PDB file of C-alpha atoms and ligand atoms in Angstrom:
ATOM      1  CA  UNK H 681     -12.097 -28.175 -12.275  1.00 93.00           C
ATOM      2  CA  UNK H 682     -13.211 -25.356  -9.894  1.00 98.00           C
ATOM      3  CA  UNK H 683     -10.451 -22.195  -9.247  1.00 98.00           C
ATOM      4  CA  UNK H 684     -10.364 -20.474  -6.478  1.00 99.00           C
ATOM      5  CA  UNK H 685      -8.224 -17.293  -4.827  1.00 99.00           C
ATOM      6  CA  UNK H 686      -6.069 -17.813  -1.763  1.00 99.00           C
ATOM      7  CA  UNK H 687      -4.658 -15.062   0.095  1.00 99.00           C
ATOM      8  CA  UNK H 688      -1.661 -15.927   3.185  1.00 99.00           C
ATOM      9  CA  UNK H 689      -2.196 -13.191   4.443  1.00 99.00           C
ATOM     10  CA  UNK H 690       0.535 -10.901   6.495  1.00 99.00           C
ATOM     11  CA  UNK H 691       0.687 -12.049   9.388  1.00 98.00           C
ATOM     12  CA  UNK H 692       0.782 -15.840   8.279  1.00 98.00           C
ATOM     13  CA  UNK H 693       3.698 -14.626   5.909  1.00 98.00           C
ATOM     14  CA  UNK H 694       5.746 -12.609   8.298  1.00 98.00           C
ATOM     15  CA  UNK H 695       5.130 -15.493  11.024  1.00 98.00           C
ATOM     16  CA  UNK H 696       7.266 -18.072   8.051  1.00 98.00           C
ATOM     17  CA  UNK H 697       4.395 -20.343   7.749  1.00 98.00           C
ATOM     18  CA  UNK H 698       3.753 -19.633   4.066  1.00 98.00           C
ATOM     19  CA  UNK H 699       5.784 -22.949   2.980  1.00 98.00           C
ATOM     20  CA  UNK H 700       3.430 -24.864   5.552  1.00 98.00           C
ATOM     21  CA  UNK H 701       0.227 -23.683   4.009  1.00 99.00           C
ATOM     22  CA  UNK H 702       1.116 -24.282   0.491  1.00 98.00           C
ATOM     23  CA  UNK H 703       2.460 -27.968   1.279  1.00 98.00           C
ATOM     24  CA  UNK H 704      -0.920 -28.203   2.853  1.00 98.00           C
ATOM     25  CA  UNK H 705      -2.712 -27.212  -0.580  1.00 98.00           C
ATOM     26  CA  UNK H 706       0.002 -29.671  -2.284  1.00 98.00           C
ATOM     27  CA  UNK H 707      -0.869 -32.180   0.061  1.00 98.00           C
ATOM     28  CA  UNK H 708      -4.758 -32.340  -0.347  1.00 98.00           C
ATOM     29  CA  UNK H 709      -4.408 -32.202  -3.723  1.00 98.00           C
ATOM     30  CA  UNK H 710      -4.840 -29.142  -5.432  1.00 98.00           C
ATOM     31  CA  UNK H 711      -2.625 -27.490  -8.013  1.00 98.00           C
ATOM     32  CA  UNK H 712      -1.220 -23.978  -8.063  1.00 98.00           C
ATOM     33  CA  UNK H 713      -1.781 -22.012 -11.149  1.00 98.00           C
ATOM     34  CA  UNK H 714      -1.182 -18.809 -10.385  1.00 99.00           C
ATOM     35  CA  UNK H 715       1.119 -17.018  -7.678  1.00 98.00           C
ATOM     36  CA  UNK H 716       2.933 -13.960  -6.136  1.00 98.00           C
ATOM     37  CA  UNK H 717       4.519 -11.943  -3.470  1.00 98.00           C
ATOM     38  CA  UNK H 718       2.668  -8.005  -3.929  1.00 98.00           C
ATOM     39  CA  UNK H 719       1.490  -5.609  -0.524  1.00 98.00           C
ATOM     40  CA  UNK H 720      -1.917  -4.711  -0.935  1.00 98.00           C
ATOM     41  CA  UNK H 721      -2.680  -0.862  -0.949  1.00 98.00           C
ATOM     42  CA  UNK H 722      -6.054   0.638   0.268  1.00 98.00           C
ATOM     43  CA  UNK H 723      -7.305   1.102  -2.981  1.00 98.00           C
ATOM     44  CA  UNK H 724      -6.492  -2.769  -3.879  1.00 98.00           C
ATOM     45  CA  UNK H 725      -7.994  -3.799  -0.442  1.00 98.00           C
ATOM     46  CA  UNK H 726     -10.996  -1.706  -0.995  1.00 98.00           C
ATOM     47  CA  UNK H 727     -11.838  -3.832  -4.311  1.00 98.00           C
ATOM     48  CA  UNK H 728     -11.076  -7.129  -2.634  1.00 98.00           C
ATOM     49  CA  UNK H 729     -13.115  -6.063   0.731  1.00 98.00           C
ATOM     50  CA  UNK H 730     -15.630  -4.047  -1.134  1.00 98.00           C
ATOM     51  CA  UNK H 731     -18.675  -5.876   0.460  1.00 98.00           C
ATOM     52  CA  UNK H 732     -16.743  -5.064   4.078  1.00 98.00           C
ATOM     53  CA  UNK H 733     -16.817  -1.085   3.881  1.00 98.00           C
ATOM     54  CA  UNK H 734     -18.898   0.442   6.241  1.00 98.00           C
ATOM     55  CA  UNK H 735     -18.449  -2.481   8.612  1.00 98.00           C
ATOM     56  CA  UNK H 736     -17.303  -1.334  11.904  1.00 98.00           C
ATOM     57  CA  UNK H 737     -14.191  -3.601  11.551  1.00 98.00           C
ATOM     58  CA  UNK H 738     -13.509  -2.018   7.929  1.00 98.00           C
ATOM     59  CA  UNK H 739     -10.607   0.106   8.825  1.00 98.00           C
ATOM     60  CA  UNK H 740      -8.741  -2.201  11.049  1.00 98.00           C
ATOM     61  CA  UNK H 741      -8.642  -4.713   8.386  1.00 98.00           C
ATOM     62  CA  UNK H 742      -7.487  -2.944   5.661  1.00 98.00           C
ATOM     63  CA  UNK H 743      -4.803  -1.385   8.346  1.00 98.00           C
ATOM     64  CA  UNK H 744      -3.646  -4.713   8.911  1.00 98.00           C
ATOM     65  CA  UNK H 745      -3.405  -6.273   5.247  1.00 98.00           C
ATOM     66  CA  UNK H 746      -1.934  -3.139   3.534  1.00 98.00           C
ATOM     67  CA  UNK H 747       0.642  -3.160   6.802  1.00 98.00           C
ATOM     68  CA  UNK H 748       3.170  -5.674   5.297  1.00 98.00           C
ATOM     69  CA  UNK H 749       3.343  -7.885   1.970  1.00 99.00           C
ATOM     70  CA  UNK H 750       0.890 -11.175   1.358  1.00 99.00           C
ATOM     71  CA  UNK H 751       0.783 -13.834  -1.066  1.00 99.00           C
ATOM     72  CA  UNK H 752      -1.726 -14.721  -3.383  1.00 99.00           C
ATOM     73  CA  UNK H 753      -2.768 -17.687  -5.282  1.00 98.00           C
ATOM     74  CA  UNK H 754      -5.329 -19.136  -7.691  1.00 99.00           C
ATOM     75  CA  UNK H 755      -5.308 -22.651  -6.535  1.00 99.00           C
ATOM     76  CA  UNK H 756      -7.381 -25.394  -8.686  1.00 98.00           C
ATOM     77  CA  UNK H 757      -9.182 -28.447  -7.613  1.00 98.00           C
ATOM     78  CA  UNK H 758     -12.442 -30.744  -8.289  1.00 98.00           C
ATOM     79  CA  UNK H 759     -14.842 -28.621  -5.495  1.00 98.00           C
ATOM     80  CA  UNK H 760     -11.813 -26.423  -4.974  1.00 98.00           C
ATOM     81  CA  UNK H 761     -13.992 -23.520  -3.408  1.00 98.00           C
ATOM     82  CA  UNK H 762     -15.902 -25.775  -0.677  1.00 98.00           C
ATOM     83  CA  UNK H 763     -12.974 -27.472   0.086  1.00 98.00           C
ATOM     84  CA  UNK H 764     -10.069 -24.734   0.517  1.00 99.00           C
ATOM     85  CA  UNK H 765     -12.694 -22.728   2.574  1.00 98.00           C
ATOM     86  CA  UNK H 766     -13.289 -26.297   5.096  1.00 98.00           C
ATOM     87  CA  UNK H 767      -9.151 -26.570   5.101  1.00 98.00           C
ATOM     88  CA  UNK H 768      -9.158 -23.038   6.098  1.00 98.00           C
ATOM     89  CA  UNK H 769     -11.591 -23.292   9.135  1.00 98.00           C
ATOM     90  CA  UNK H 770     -13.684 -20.864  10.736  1.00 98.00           C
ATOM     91  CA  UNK H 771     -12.948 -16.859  10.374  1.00 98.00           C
ATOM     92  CA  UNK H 772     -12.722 -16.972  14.307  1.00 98.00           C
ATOM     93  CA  UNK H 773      -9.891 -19.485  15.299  1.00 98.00           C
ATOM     94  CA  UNK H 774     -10.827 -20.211  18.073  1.00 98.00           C
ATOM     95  CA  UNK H 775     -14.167 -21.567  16.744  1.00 98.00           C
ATOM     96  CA  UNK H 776     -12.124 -23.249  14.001  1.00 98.00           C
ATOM     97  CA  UNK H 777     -11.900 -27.216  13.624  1.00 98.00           C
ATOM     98  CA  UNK H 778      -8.523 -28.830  14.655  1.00 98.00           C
ATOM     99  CA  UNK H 779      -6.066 -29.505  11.993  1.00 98.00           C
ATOM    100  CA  UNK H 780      -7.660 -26.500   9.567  1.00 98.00           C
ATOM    101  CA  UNK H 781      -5.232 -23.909   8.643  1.00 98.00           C
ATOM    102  CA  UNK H 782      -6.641 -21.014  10.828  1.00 98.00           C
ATOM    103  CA  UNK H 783      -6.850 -23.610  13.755  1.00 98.00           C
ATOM    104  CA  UNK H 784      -2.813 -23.449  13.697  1.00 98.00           C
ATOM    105  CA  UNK H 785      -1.604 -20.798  12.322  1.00 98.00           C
ATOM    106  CA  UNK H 786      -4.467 -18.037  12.877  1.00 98.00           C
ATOM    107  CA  UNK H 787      -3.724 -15.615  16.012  1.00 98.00           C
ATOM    108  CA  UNK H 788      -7.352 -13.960  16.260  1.00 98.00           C
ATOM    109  CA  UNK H 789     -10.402 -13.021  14.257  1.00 98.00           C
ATOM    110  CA  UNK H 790      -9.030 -10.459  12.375  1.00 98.00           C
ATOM    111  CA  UNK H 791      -5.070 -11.802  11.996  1.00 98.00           C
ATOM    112  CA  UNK H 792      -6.439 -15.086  10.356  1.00 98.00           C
ATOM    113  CA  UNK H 793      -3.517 -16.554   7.834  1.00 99.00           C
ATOM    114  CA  UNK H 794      -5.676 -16.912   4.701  1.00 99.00           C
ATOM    115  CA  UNK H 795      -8.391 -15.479   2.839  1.00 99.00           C
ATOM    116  CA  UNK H 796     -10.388 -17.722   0.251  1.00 99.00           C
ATOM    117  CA  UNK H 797     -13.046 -17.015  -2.246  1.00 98.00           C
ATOM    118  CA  UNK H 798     -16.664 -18.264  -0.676  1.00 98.00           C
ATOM    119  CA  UNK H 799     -18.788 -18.539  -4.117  1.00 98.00           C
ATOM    120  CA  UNK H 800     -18.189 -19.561  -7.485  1.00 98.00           C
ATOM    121  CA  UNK H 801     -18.911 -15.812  -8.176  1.00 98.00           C
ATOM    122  CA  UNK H 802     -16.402 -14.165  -5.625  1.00 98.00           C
ATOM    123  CA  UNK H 803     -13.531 -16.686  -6.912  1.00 98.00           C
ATOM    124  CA  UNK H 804     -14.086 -15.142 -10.612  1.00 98.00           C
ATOM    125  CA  UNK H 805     -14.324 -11.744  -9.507  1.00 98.00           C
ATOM    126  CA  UNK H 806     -11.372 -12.162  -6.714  1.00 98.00           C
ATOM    127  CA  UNK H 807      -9.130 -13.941  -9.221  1.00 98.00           C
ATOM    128  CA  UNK H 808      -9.043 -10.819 -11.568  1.00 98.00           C
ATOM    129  CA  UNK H 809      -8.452  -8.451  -9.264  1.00 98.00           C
ATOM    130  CA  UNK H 810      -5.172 -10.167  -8.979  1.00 98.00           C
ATOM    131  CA  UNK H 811      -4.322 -11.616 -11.496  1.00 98.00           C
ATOM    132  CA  UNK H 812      -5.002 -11.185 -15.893  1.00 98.00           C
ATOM    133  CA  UNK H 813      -5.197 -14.306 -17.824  1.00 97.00           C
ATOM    134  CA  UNK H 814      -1.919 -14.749 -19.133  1.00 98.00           C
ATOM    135  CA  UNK H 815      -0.316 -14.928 -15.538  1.00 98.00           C
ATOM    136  CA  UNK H 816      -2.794 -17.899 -14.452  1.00 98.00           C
ATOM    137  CA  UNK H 817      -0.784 -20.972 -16.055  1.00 98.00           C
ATOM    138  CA  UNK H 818      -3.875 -23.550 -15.809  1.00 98.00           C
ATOM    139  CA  UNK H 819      -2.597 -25.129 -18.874  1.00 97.00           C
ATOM    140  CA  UNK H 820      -1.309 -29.062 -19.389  1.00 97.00           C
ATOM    141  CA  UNK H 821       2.241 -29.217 -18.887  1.00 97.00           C
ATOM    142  CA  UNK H 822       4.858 -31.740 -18.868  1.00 97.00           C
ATOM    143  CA  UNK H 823       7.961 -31.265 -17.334  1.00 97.00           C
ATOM    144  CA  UNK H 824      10.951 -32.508 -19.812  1.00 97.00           C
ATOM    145  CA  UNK H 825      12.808 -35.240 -18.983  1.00 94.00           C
TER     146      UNK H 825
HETATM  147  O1  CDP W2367     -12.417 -14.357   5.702  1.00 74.72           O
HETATM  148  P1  CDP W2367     -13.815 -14.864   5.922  1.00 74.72           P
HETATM  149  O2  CDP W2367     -14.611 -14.976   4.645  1.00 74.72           O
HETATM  150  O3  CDP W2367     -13.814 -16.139   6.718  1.00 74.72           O
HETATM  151  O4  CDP W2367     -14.566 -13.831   6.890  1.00 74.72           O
HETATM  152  P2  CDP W2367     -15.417 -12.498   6.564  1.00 74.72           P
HETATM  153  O5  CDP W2367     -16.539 -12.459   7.540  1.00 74.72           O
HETATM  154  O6  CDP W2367     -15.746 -12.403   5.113  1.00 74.72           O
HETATM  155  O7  CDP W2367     -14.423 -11.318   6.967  1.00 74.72           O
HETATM  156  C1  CDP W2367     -13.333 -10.979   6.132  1.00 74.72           C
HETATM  157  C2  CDP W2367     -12.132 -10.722   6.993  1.00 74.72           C
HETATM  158  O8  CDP W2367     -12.367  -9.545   7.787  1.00 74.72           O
HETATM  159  C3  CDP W2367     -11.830 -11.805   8.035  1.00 74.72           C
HETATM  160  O9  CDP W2367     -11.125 -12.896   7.496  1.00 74.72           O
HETATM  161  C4  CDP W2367     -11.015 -11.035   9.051  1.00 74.72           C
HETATM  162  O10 CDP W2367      -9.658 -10.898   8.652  1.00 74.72           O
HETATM  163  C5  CDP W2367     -11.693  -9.660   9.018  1.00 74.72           C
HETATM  164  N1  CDP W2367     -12.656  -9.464  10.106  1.00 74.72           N
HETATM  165  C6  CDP W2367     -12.305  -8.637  11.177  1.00 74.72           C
HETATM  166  O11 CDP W2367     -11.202  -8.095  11.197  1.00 74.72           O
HETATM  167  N2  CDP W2367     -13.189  -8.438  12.208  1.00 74.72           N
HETATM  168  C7  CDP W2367     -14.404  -9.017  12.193  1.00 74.72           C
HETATM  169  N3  CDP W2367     -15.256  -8.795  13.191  1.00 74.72           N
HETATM  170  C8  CDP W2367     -14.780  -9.847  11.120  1.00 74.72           C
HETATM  171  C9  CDP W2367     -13.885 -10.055  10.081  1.00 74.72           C
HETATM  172 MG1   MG W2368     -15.486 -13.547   3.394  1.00 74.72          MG
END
């Protein structure tokens, strides 16, 4: 079972469609193992985006997701990196597939609902930056009767 980090990210979560996404991830399968409600701060998006700075684009983004609070996830599935990233669609929605995520709730190439991990590495260095062990709960539970 692969893990992988999910980010809806503020404008998806200001726009209300935060329940939609995650019934989407419910839907196709995947389980939730980690979750919460935080606003990233530029020192926070700097880690996460590291590979971005210097990018021309750099300081718009990190303007936009330190402008209002997210919600992040570790989400877990067979092939869950491959997969959440082809729910998600292209960066670009209007080059994204119909049905994906960024296809319907995406506004433009930067304002683009959700982040996911691309690589096995990113998801294992993305997942710590937010979240430590004890508060991913990837365990085998059974809810009591
Ligand atoms: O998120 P994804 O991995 O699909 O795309 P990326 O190329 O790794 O870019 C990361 C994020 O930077 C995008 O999701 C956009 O929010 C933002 N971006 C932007 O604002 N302007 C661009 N020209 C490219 C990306
Ligand atoms: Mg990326």
């Amino acid at each position: 079972m692969e893990k992988t980090l999910v980010l809806i990210k503020p404008d998806a979560f200001a726009l209300h469609y935060s329940g939609d996404i995650i019934k989407r991830y419910e839907q196709e399968g995947f389980r939730i193992v980690a979750m919460k409600l935080l606003k990233m701060d530029e020192r926070l998006a700097s880690i996460h985006y590291a590979e971005h700075i210097g990018r021309p684009y750099y300081g718009d983004l990190v303007g936009f997701m330190t402008s209002a609070p997210l919600i992040a996830l570790v989400l877990e599935g067979e092939n869950a990196i491959a997969r959440i990233r082809e729910l998600h669609g292209k960066t670009n929605p209007a080059e994204a597939a119909d049905g994906t995520i960024r296809k319907l709730y995406a506004t433009n190439g930067r304002r683009n609902a959700v982040h996911a991990s691309d690589s096995p590495e990113s998801a294992a260095r993305e997942i710590h930056i937010f979240f430590n062990e004890t508060e991913i709960l990837d365990g085998e539970y059974h809810v009591m009767e």
